[in-house]
Amino acid sequence: MAPVTDTTPVELWFDPFCPFAWVTSRWLLEVEKVRPIDPRWRIMSLFVLNEDKDVSDEYRASSARGLKLVRVIAAAADRHGEEYIGRLYTEFGTRLHNEGRDRELDTLRAIAEESLEAVGLDKGLAAEAMDSTEYDEAIRKSHNEGITLVGQEVGTPVIRVGANAFFGPVVTTIPRGEDAGRLWDGVLLVTEFDDFFELKRSRTRRPSFD
Protein backbone atom coordinates (compact mmCIF):
# COMPACT_ATOMS: atom_id res chain seq x y z
CA MET A 1 0.00 0.00 0.00
CA ALA A 2 1.29 3.44 -0.91
CA PRO A 3 2.00 5.74 2.06
CA VAL A 4 -0.60 8.38 2.87
CA THR A 5 0.75 11.89 2.35
CA ASP A 6 -0.83 14.81 4.18
CA THR A 7 -1.57 17.74 1.91
CA THR A 8 -2.17 21.37 2.80
CA PRO A 9 -5.36 22.95 1.43
CA VAL A 10 -4.60 26.15 -0.48
CA GLU A 11 -7.52 28.33 -1.55
CA LEU A 12 -7.20 30.75 -4.47
CA TRP A 13 -9.81 33.41 -5.26
CA PHE A 14 -9.93 34.41 -8.93
CA ASP A 15 -11.82 36.34 -11.56
CA PRO A 16 -11.51 34.48 -14.89
CA PHE A 17 -10.79 37.74 -16.76
CA CYS A 18 -7.62 38.54 -14.77
CA PRO A 19 -4.45 37.44 -16.64
CA PHE A 20 -2.29 37.71 -13.53
CA ALA A 21 -4.62 35.47 -11.54
CA TRP A 22 -4.46 33.00 -14.42
CA VAL A 23 -0.65 32.84 -14.30
CA THR A 24 -0.71 32.48 -10.51
CA SER A 25 -3.29 29.71 -10.69
CA ARG A 26 -1.26 27.75 -13.24
CA TRP A 27 1.81 28.22 -11.05
CA LEU A 28 -0.13 26.76 -8.12
CA LEU A 29 -0.82 23.66 -10.20
CA GLU A 30 2.92 23.39 -10.82
CA VAL A 31 3.55 23.74 -7.08
CA GLU A 32 1.15 20.86 -6.49
CA LYS A 33 3.52 18.59 -8.43
CA VAL A 34 6.49 19.27 -6.14
CA ARG A 35 4.96 20.27 -2.78
CA PRO A 36 2.17 18.59 -0.75
CA ILE A 37 -0.57 21.14 -1.39
CA ASP A 38 -4.20 20.74 -2.44
CA PRO A 39 -5.33 23.73 -4.56
CA ARG A 40 -8.95 24.73 -4.09
CA TRP A 41 -10.70 27.31 -6.22
CA ARG A 42 -12.92 30.17 -5.09
CA ILE A 43 -14.66 32.85 -7.13
CA MET A 44 -14.42 36.59 -6.80
CA SER A 45 -15.37 39.42 -9.16
CA LEU A 46 -13.47 42.43 -10.44
CA PHE A 47 -16.85 44.05 -11.08
CA VAL A 48 -17.80 43.72 -7.40
CA LEU A 49 -14.33 44.83 -6.32
CA ASN A 50 -14.46 48.06 -8.33
CA GLU A 51 -18.16 48.94 -8.36
CA ASP A 52 -17.66 51.83 -5.89
CA LYS A 53 -14.22 52.87 -7.14
CA ASP A 54 -13.11 55.46 -9.67
CA VAL A 55 -12.28 53.31 -12.69
CA SER A 56 -12.70 53.96 -16.40
CA ASP A 57 -16.00 53.21 -18.10
CA GLU A 58 -14.17 50.78 -20.36
CA TYR A 59 -12.76 48.82 -17.43
CA ARG A 60 -16.11 48.79 -15.65
CA ALA A 61 -17.82 47.45 -18.77
CA SER A 62 -15.14 44.79 -19.19
CA SER A 63 -15.42 43.61 -15.59
CA ALA A 64 -19.22 43.49 -15.96
CA ARG A 65 -18.75 41.08 -18.87
CA GLY A 66 -16.40 39.05 -16.70
CA LEU A 67 -19.14 38.76 -14.09
CA LYS A 68 -21.19 36.82 -16.62
CA LEU A 69 -18.61 34.03 -16.65
CA VAL A 70 -18.39 34.07 -12.85
CA ARG A 71 -22.16 33.55 -12.79
CA VAL A 72 -21.81 30.46 -14.96
CA ILE A 73 -19.21 29.04 -12.57
CA ALA A 74 -21.39 29.82 -9.56
CA ALA A 75 -24.41 28.15 -11.16
CA ALA A 76 -22.43 25.05 -12.12
CA ALA A 77 -20.96 24.76 -8.62
CA ASP A 78 -24.38 25.09 -6.99
CA ARG A 79 -26.07 22.54 -9.23
CA HIS A 80 -23.31 20.05 -9.87
CA GLY A 81 -20.64 20.45 -7.18
CA GLU A 82 -17.72 22.68 -6.26
CA GLU A 83 -15.27 20.57 -8.26
CA TYR A 84 -16.60 22.37 -11.34
CA ILE A 85 -15.19 25.71 -10.15
CA GLY A 86 -11.63 24.72 -10.95
CA ARG A 87 -12.56 22.70 -14.01
CA LEU A 88 -14.48 25.56 -15.60
CA TYR A 89 -11.78 28.06 -14.63
CA THR A 90 -9.27 25.99 -16.58
CA GLU A 91 -11.54 25.89 -19.62
CA PHE A 92 -12.39 29.61 -19.46
CA GLY A 93 -8.81 30.66 -18.81
CA THR A 94 -7.37 28.56 -21.61
CA ARG A 95 -9.71 30.17 -24.12
CA LEU A 96 -9.41 33.72 -22.79
CA HIS A 97 -5.70 33.85 -22.08
CA ASN A 98 -3.83 31.09 -23.88
CA GLU A 99 -5.93 31.30 -27.02
CA GLY A 100 -6.50 35.06 -26.76
CA ARG A 101 -10.20 34.95 -27.63
CA ASP A 102 -11.90 38.36 -27.58
CA ARG A 103 -14.25 39.42 -24.80
CA GLU A 104 -17.29 40.49 -26.76
CA LEU A 105 -20.58 39.11 -25.50
CA ASP A 106 -21.10 36.68 -28.38
CA THR A 107 -17.62 35.25 -27.90
CA LEU A 108 -18.11 34.95 -24.16
CA ARG A 109 -21.33 33.04 -24.74
CA ALA A 110 -19.47 30.66 -27.06
CA ILE A 111 -16.63 30.28 -24.56
CA ALA A 112 -19.10 29.45 -21.79
CA GLU A 113 -20.94 26.91 -23.92
CA GLU A 114 -17.74 25.24 -25.13
CA SER A 115 -16.36 25.11 -21.60
CA LEU A 116 -19.51 23.62 -20.12
CA GLU A 117 -19.52 20.90 -22.76
CA ALA A 118 -15.80 20.25 -22.17
CA VAL A 119 -16.45 19.45 -18.50
CA GLY A 120 -19.51 17.34 -19.29
CA LEU A 121 -22.28 19.82 -18.47
CA ASP A 122 -25.20 21.11 -20.52
CA LYS A 123 -24.18 24.16 -22.54
CA GLY A 124 -27.67 25.58 -21.97
CA LEU A 125 -26.51 26.66 -18.52
CA ALA A 126 -24.61 29.50 -20.23
CA ALA A 127 -27.73 31.18 -21.58
CA GLU A 128 -29.52 30.55 -18.31
CA ALA A 129 -26.86 31.91 -15.96
CA MET A 130 -24.93 34.67 -17.75
CA ASP A 131 -27.66 37.31 -17.56
CA SER A 132 -29.30 36.08 -14.36
CA THR A 133 -28.77 37.63 -10.92
CA GLU A 134 -29.75 34.38 -9.19
CA TYR A 135 -26.23 33.64 -8.01
CA ASP A 136 -24.98 37.20 -7.48
CA GLU A 137 -25.48 36.96 -3.72
CA ALA A 138 -23.38 33.80 -3.59
CA ILE A 139 -20.71 35.48 -5.75
CA ARG A 140 -20.59 38.47 -3.42
CA LYS A 141 -20.36 36.20 -0.39
CA SER A 142 -17.38 34.31 -1.84
CA HIS A 143 -15.79 37.54 -3.06
CA ASN A 144 -16.14 39.25 0.31
CA GLU A 145 -14.74 36.25 2.13
CA GLY A 146 -11.58 36.44 0.05
CA ILE A 147 -11.11 40.19 -0.10
CA THR A 148 -11.77 40.61 3.64
CA LEU A 149 -8.68 38.49 4.29
CA VAL A 150 -6.37 40.97 2.54
CA GLY A 151 -8.14 44.34 2.30
CA GLN A 152 -9.92 46.37 -0.36
CA GLU A 153 -6.71 47.88 -1.80
CA VAL A 154 -5.80 44.73 -3.70
CA GLY A 155 -7.56 42.43 -6.15
CA THR A 156 -7.24 38.98 -7.61
CA PRO A 157 -5.65 36.55 -6.95
CA VAL A 158 -6.03 36.07 -3.21
CA ILE A 159 -4.50 32.98 -1.60
CA ARG A 160 -5.23 31.51 1.82
CA VAL A 161 -3.16 28.82 3.54
CA GLY A 162 -4.67 28.11 6.93
CA ALA A 163 -4.77 31.42 8.80
CA ASN A 164 -2.23 32.90 6.40
CA ALA A 165 -3.69 34.95 3.51
CA PHE A 166 -2.16 37.27 0.94
CA PHE A 167 -2.64 38.92 -2.45
CA GLY A 168 -0.57 37.42 -5.25
CA PRO A 169 2.09 36.54 -5.95
CA VAL A 170 1.97 38.49 -9.21
CA VAL A 171 4.24 36.81 -11.73
CA THR A 172 4.35 37.19 -15.50
CA THR A 173 5.49 33.68 -16.42
CA ILE A 174 4.59 30.32 -14.94
CA PRO A 175 7.44 28.81 -12.88
CA ARG A 176 7.85 25.09 -13.50
CA GLY A 177 9.26 22.18 -11.56
CA GLU A 178 11.41 22.97 -8.55
CA ASP A 179 11.37 26.67 -9.46
CA ALA A 180 7.65 26.63 -8.75
CA GLY A 181 8.30 24.96 -5.41
CA ARG A 182 11.06 27.39 -4.44
CA LEU A 183 8.84 30.38 -5.17
CA TRP A 184 6.09 28.80 -3.07
CA ASP A 185 8.51 28.24 -0.19
CA GLY A 186 9.63 31.85 -0.31
CA VAL A 187 6.17 33.36 -0.56
CA LEU A 188 4.91 31.21 2.28
CA LEU A 189 7.90 32.10 4.43
CA VAL A 190 7.62 35.89 4.17
CA THR A 191 3.83 35.95 4.48
CA GLU A 192 3.96 33.96 7.71
CA PHE A 193 5.35 37.05 9.45
CA ASP A 194 2.43 38.96 10.93
CA ASP A 195 4.17 42.32 10.47
CA PHE A 196 5.03 41.70 6.80
CA PHE A 197 2.74 43.61 4.42
CA GLU A 198 4.32 44.42 1.09
CA LEU A 199 7.18 43.66 -1.26
CA LYS A 200 6.69 45.23 -4.68
CA ARG A 201 8.28 46.59 -7.84
CA SER A 202 6.81 48.08 -11.02
CA ARG A 203 5.75 45.54 -13.64
CA THR A 204 7.73 45.82 -16.87
CA ARG A 205 6.42 42.69 -18.65
CA ARG A 206 3.05 41.44 -19.76
CA PRO A 207 1.83 38.01 -18.63
CA SER A 208 2.94 35.04 -20.70
CA PHE A 209 0.93 31.82 -20.65
CA ASP A 210 3.33 29.37 -22.32
Tab-separated table of C-alpha atoms in Angstrom:
chain	number	residue	atom	x	y	z
A	1	MET	CA	0.000	0.000	0.000
A	2	ALA	CA	1.293	3.445	-0.906
A	3	PRO	CA	1.999	5.741	2.062
A	4	VAL	CA	-0.600	8.382	2.869
A	5	THR	CA	0.748	11.894	2.347
A	6	ASP	CA	-0.833	14.807	4.176
A	7	THR	CA	-1.570	17.738	1.910
A	8	THR	CA	-2.166	21.368	2.803
A	9	PRO	CA	-5.356	22.949	1.428
A	10	VAL	CA	-4.602	26.151	-0.482
A	11	GLU	CA	-7.520	28.334	-1.548
A	12	LEU	CA	-7.202	30.749	-4.472
A	13	TRP	CA	-9.808	33.408	-5.264
A	14	PHE	CA	-9.926	34.411	-8.928
A	15	ASP	CA	-11.825	36.344	-11.560
A	16	PRO	CA	-11.512	34.478	-14.891
A	17	PHE	CA	-10.795	37.742	-16.759
A	18	CYS	CA	-7.622	38.540	-14.775
A	19	PRO	CA	-4.452	37.441	-16.637
A	20	PHE	CA	-2.286	37.708	-13.528
A	21	ALA	CA	-4.617	35.471	-11.536
A	22	TRP	CA	-4.458	32.998	-14.422
A	23	VAL	CA	-0.646	32.839	-14.298
A	24	THR	CA	-0.711	32.483	-10.512
A	25	SER	CA	-3.294	29.714	-10.692
A	26	ARG	CA	-1.264	27.746	-13.239
A	27	TRP	CA	1.814	28.224	-11.045
A	28	LEU	CA	-0.134	26.761	-8.124
A	29	LEU	CA	-0.819	23.655	-10.203
A	30	GLU	CA	2.924	23.393	-10.822
A	31	VAL	CA	3.550	23.740	-7.085
A	32	GLU	CA	1.145	20.855	-6.489
A	33	LYS	CA	3.519	18.592	-8.431
A	34	VAL	CA	6.487	19.271	-6.139
A	35	ARG	CA	4.955	20.269	-2.783
A	36	PRO	CA	2.174	18.586	-0.746
A	37	ILE	CA	-0.566	21.141	-1.395
A	38	ASP	CA	-4.197	20.741	-2.437
A	39	PRO	CA	-5.333	23.727	-4.561
A	40	ARG	CA	-8.952	24.725	-4.094
A	41	TRP	CA	-10.700	27.305	-6.224
A	42	ARG	CA	-12.918	30.167	-5.094
A	43	ILE	CA	-14.661	32.848	-7.133
A	44	MET	CA	-14.422	36.590	-6.797
A	45	SER	CA	-15.371	39.416	-9.160
A	46	LEU	CA	-13.474	42.434	-10.442
A	47	PHE	CA	-16.851	44.053	-11.076
A	48	VAL	CA	-17.803	43.720	-7.404
A	49	LEU	CA	-14.334	44.832	-6.316
A	50	ASN	CA	-14.464	48.059	-8.332
A	51	GLU	CA	-18.156	48.941	-8.356
A	52	ASP	CA	-17.663	51.830	-5.887
A	53	LYS	CA	-14.220	52.867	-7.143
A	54	ASP	CA	-13.112	55.462	-9.675
A	55	VAL	CA	-12.276	53.312	-12.690
A	56	SER	CA	-12.703	53.960	-16.401
A	57	ASP	CA	-16.002	53.207	-18.103
A	58	GLU	CA	-14.166	50.776	-20.361
A	59	TYR	CA	-12.756	48.823	-17.431
A	60	ARG	CA	-16.110	48.793	-15.649
A	61	ALA	CA	-17.819	47.449	-18.772
A	62	SER	CA	-15.140	44.788	-19.189
A	63	SER	CA	-15.419	43.607	-15.589
A	64	ALA	CA	-19.220	43.487	-15.961
A	65	ARG	CA	-18.748	41.079	-18.870
A	66	GLY	CA	-16.396	39.054	-16.699
A	67	LEU	CA	-19.136	38.764	-14.085
A	68	LYS	CA	-21.191	36.824	-16.623
A	69	LEU	CA	-18.609	34.034	-16.647
A	70	VAL	CA	-18.395	34.071	-12.848
A	71	ARG	CA	-22.163	33.550	-12.791
A	72	VAL	CA	-21.808	30.462	-14.960
A	73	ILE	CA	-19.208	29.044	-12.574
A	74	ALA	CA	-21.393	29.821	-9.559
A	75	ALA	CA	-24.409	28.150	-11.163
A	76	ALA	CA	-22.431	25.052	-12.117
A	77	ALA	CA	-20.962	24.756	-8.623
A	78	ASP	CA	-24.376	25.091	-6.989
A	79	ARG	CA	-26.073	22.545	-9.230
A	80	HIS	CA	-23.308	20.050	-9.871
A	81	GLY	CA	-20.645	20.446	-7.178
A	82	GLU	CA	-17.723	22.682	-6.257
A	83	GLU	CA	-15.268	20.571	-8.263
A	84	TYR	CA	-16.599	22.375	-11.339
A	85	ILE	CA	-15.191	25.706	-10.147
A	86	GLY	CA	-11.628	24.718	-10.954
A	87	ARG	CA	-12.563	22.697	-14.012
A	88	LEU	CA	-14.482	25.562	-15.598
A	89	TYR	CA	-11.784	28.057	-14.630
A	90	THR	CA	-9.265	25.991	-16.578
A	91	GLU	CA	-11.539	25.892	-19.625
A	92	PHE	CA	-12.390	29.608	-19.459
A	93	GLY	CA	-8.807	30.660	-18.814
A	94	THR	CA	-7.373	28.558	-21.615
A	95	ARG	CA	-9.707	30.172	-24.119
A	96	LEU	CA	-9.412	33.724	-22.785
A	97	HIS	CA	-5.696	33.852	-22.076
A	98	ASN	CA	-3.832	31.089	-23.883
A	99	GLU	CA	-5.933	31.298	-27.024
A	100	GLY	CA	-6.499	35.056	-26.763
A	101	ARG	CA	-10.204	34.954	-27.632
A	102	ASP	CA	-11.898	38.360	-27.585
A	103	ARG	CA	-14.247	39.417	-24.795
A	104	GLU	CA	-17.288	40.489	-26.755
A	105	LEU	CA	-20.578	39.105	-25.503
A	106	ASP	CA	-21.103	36.685	-28.384
A	107	THR	CA	-17.623	35.251	-27.903
A	108	LEU	CA	-18.110	34.946	-24.158
A	109	ARG	CA	-21.330	33.037	-24.736
A	110	ALA	CA	-19.469	30.664	-27.062
A	111	ILE	CA	-16.629	30.281	-24.556
A	112	ALA	CA	-19.103	29.453	-21.793
A	113	GLU	CA	-20.940	26.913	-23.925
A	114	GLU	CA	-17.738	25.235	-25.129
A	115	SER	CA	-16.358	25.107	-21.595
A	116	LEU	CA	-19.505	23.617	-20.120
A	117	GLU	CA	-19.517	20.896	-22.759
A	118	ALA	CA	-15.804	20.254	-22.170
A	119	VAL	CA	-16.454	19.448	-18.501
A	120	GLY	CA	-19.508	17.343	-19.295
A	121	LEU	CA	-22.283	19.822	-18.471
A	122	ASP	CA	-25.205	21.109	-20.515
A	123	LYS	CA	-24.183	24.157	-22.535
A	124	GLY	CA	-27.672	25.577	-21.969
A	125	LEU	CA	-26.513	26.661	-18.518
A	126	ALA	CA	-24.607	29.496	-20.227
A	127	ALA	CA	-27.728	31.178	-21.583
A	128	GLU	CA	-29.517	30.555	-18.311
A	129	ALA	CA	-26.863	31.914	-15.962
A	130	MET	CA	-24.927	34.673	-17.752
A	131	ASP	CA	-27.662	37.310	-17.560
A	132	SER	CA	-29.298	36.082	-14.357
A	133	THR	CA	-28.768	37.627	-10.919
A	134	GLU	CA	-29.754	34.383	-9.188
A	135	TYR	CA	-26.232	33.635	-8.013
A	136	ASP	CA	-24.983	37.198	-7.478
A	137	GLU	CA	-25.480	36.960	-3.716
A	138	ALA	CA	-23.379	33.796	-3.594
A	139	ILE	CA	-20.714	35.476	-5.752
A	140	ARG	CA	-20.586	38.466	-3.419
A	141	LYS	CA	-20.358	36.198	-0.386
A	142	SER	CA	-17.379	34.314	-1.841
A	143	HIS	CA	-15.791	37.542	-3.064
A	144	ASN	CA	-16.142	39.248	0.309
A	145	GLU	CA	-14.741	36.249	2.132
A	146	GLY	CA	-11.578	36.436	0.055
A	147	ILE	CA	-11.109	40.189	-0.098
A	148	THR	CA	-11.766	40.611	3.639
A	149	LEU	CA	-8.685	38.494	4.293
A	150	VAL	CA	-6.371	40.966	2.536
A	151	GLY	CA	-8.140	44.343	2.303
A	152	GLN	CA	-9.918	46.368	-0.355
A	153	GLU	CA	-6.710	47.878	-1.802
A	154	VAL	CA	-5.799	44.728	-3.703
A	155	GLY	CA	-7.563	42.435	-6.152
A	156	THR	CA	-7.244	38.979	-7.613
A	157	PRO	CA	-5.645	36.549	-6.953
A	158	VAL	CA	-6.032	36.067	-3.207
A	159	ILE	CA	-4.504	32.984	-1.604
A	160	ARG	CA	-5.232	31.513	1.819
A	161	VAL	CA	-3.158	28.815	3.535
A	162	GLY	CA	-4.667	28.105	6.926
A	163	ALA	CA	-4.774	31.416	8.801
A	164	ASN	CA	-2.226	32.904	6.401
A	165	ALA	CA	-3.690	34.947	3.514
A	166	PHE	CA	-2.160	37.272	0.936
A	167	PHE	CA	-2.637	38.917	-2.454
A	168	GLY	CA	-0.567	37.423	-5.250
A	169	PRO	CA	2.094	36.536	-5.955
A	170	VAL	CA	1.967	38.492	-9.214
A	171	VAL	CA	4.240	36.808	-11.732
A	172	THR	CA	4.348	37.194	-15.504
A	173	THR	CA	5.486	33.683	-16.417
A	174	ILE	CA	4.585	30.316	-14.936
A	175	PRO	CA	7.436	28.807	-12.879
A	176	ARG	CA	7.850	25.090	-13.503
A	177	GLY	CA	9.260	22.184	-11.558
A	178	GLU	CA	11.411	22.973	-8.554
A	179	ASP	CA	11.373	26.671	-9.458
A	180	ALA	CA	7.648	26.629	-8.746
A	181	GLY	CA	8.305	24.962	-5.409
A	182	ARG	CA	11.056	27.394	-4.438
A	183	LEU	CA	8.839	30.384	-5.169
A	184	TRP	CA	6.093	28.796	-3.074
A	185	ASP	CA	8.508	28.237	-0.193
A	186	GLY	CA	9.632	31.851	-0.313
A	187	VAL	CA	6.167	33.358	-0.561
A	188	LEU	CA	4.914	31.206	2.277
A	189	LEU	CA	7.903	32.102	4.426
A	190	VAL	CA	7.623	35.893	4.171
A	191	THR	CA	3.831	35.947	4.476
A	192	GLU	CA	3.959	33.963	7.713
A	193	PHE	CA	5.353	37.048	9.451
A	194	ASP	CA	2.428	38.957	10.933
A	195	ASP	CA	4.170	42.318	10.471
A	196	PHE	CA	5.031	41.705	6.800
A	197	PHE	CA	2.742	43.610	4.423
A	198	GLU	CA	4.320	44.416	1.085
A	199	LEU	CA	7.181	43.663	-1.260
A	200	LYS	CA	6.686	45.231	-4.677
A	201	ARG	CA	8.281	46.593	-7.841
A	202	SER	CA	6.814	48.077	-11.020
A	203	ARG	CA	5.750	45.539	-13.639
A	204	THR	CA	7.731	45.823	-16.874
A	205	ARG	CA	6.422	42.686	-18.653
A	206	ARG	CA	3.053	41.438	-19.757
A	207	PRO	CA	1.827	38.014	-18.633
A	208	SER	CA	2.943	35.042	-20.701
A	209	PHE	CA	0.932	31.817	-20.652
A	210	ASP	CA	3.328	29.370	-22.319
